[in-house]
Short mmCIF file of C-alpha atoms in Angstrom, two decimals:
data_model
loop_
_atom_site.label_atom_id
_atom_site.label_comp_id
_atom_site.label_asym_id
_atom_site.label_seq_id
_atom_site.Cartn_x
_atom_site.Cartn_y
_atom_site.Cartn_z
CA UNK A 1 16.88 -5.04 29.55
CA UNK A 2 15.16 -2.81 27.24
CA UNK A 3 12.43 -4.17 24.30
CA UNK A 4 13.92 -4.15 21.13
CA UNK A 5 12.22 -1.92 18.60
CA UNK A 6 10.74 -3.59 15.02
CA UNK A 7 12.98 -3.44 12.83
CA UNK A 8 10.77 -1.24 9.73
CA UNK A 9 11.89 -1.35 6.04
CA UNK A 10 13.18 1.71 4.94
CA UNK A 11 9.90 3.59 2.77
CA UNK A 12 10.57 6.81 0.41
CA UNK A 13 8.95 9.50 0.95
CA UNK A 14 6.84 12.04 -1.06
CA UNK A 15 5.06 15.17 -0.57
CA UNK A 16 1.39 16.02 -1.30
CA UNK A 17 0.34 19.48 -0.81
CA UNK A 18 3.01 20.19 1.43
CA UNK A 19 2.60 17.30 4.31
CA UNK A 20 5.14 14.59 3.70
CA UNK A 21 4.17 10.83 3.24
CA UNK A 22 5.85 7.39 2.95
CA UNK A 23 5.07 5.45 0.01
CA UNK A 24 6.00 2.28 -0.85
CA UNK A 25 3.99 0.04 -3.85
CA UNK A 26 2.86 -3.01 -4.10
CA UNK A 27 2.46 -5.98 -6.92
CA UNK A 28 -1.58 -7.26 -7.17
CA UNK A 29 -2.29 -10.23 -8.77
CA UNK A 30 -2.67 -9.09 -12.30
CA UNK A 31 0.46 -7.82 -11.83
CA UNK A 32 0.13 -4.05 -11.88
CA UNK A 33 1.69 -1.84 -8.79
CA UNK A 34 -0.40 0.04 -6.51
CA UNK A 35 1.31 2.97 -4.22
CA UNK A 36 0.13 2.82 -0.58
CA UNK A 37 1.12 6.14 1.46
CA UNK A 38 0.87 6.94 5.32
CA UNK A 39 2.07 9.58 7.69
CA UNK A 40 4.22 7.49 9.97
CA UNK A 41 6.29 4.76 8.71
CA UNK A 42 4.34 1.92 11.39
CA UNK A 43 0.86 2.95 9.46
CA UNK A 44 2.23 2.09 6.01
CA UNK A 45 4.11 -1.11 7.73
CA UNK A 46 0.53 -2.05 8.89
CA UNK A 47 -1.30 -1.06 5.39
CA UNK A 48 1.33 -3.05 3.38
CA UNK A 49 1.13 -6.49 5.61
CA UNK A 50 -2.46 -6.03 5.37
CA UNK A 51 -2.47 -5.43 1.26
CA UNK A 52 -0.19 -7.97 0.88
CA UNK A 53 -2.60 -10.72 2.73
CA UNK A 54 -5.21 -9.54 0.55
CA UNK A 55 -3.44 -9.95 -2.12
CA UNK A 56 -2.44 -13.74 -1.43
CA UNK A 57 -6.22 -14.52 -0.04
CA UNK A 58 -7.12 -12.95 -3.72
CA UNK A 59 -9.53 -10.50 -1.71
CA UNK A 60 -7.63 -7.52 -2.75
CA UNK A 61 -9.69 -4.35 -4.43
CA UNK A 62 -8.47 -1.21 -5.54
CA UNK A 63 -10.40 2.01 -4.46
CA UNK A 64 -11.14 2.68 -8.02
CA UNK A 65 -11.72 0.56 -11.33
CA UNK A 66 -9.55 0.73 -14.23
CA UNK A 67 -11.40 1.53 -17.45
CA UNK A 68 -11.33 -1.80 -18.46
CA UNK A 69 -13.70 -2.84 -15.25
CA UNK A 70 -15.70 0.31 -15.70
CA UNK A 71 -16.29 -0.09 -19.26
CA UNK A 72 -17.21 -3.84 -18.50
CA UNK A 73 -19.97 -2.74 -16.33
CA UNK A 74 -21.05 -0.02 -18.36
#
């Protein structure tokens, strides 16, 4: 009998500079949405399980502050 496949959520897609990405976004704990992207739909499936722990273990950072944090540390 064969393995079954994962089943993977349907991402959208968008293009950057002509190479296509999936992109699918996220809720953080403040409540604001932040877009994760990947080449292959199994990447983003990995970067979203692993954002969305974060998230719940409150460990989650973005890559860059919002102007409220960077005017804060200014």
């Amino acid at each position: 009998m064969a393995a079954r496949r994962m089943m993977l959520p349907d991402y959208g897609t968008v293009s950057m500079k002509g190479t296509q990405y999936y992109r699918t976004r996220v809720t953080d704990q403040q409540g604001r949405r932040v877009s994760l992207y990947a080449r292959t739909r199994e990447e983003l499936y990995q970067k979203e399980q692993e954002a969305i722990q974060q998230i719940e273990n409150k460990t989650y950072r973005r890559s860059t502050p919002t102007v409220e944090e960077y005017c804060e540390k200014w």
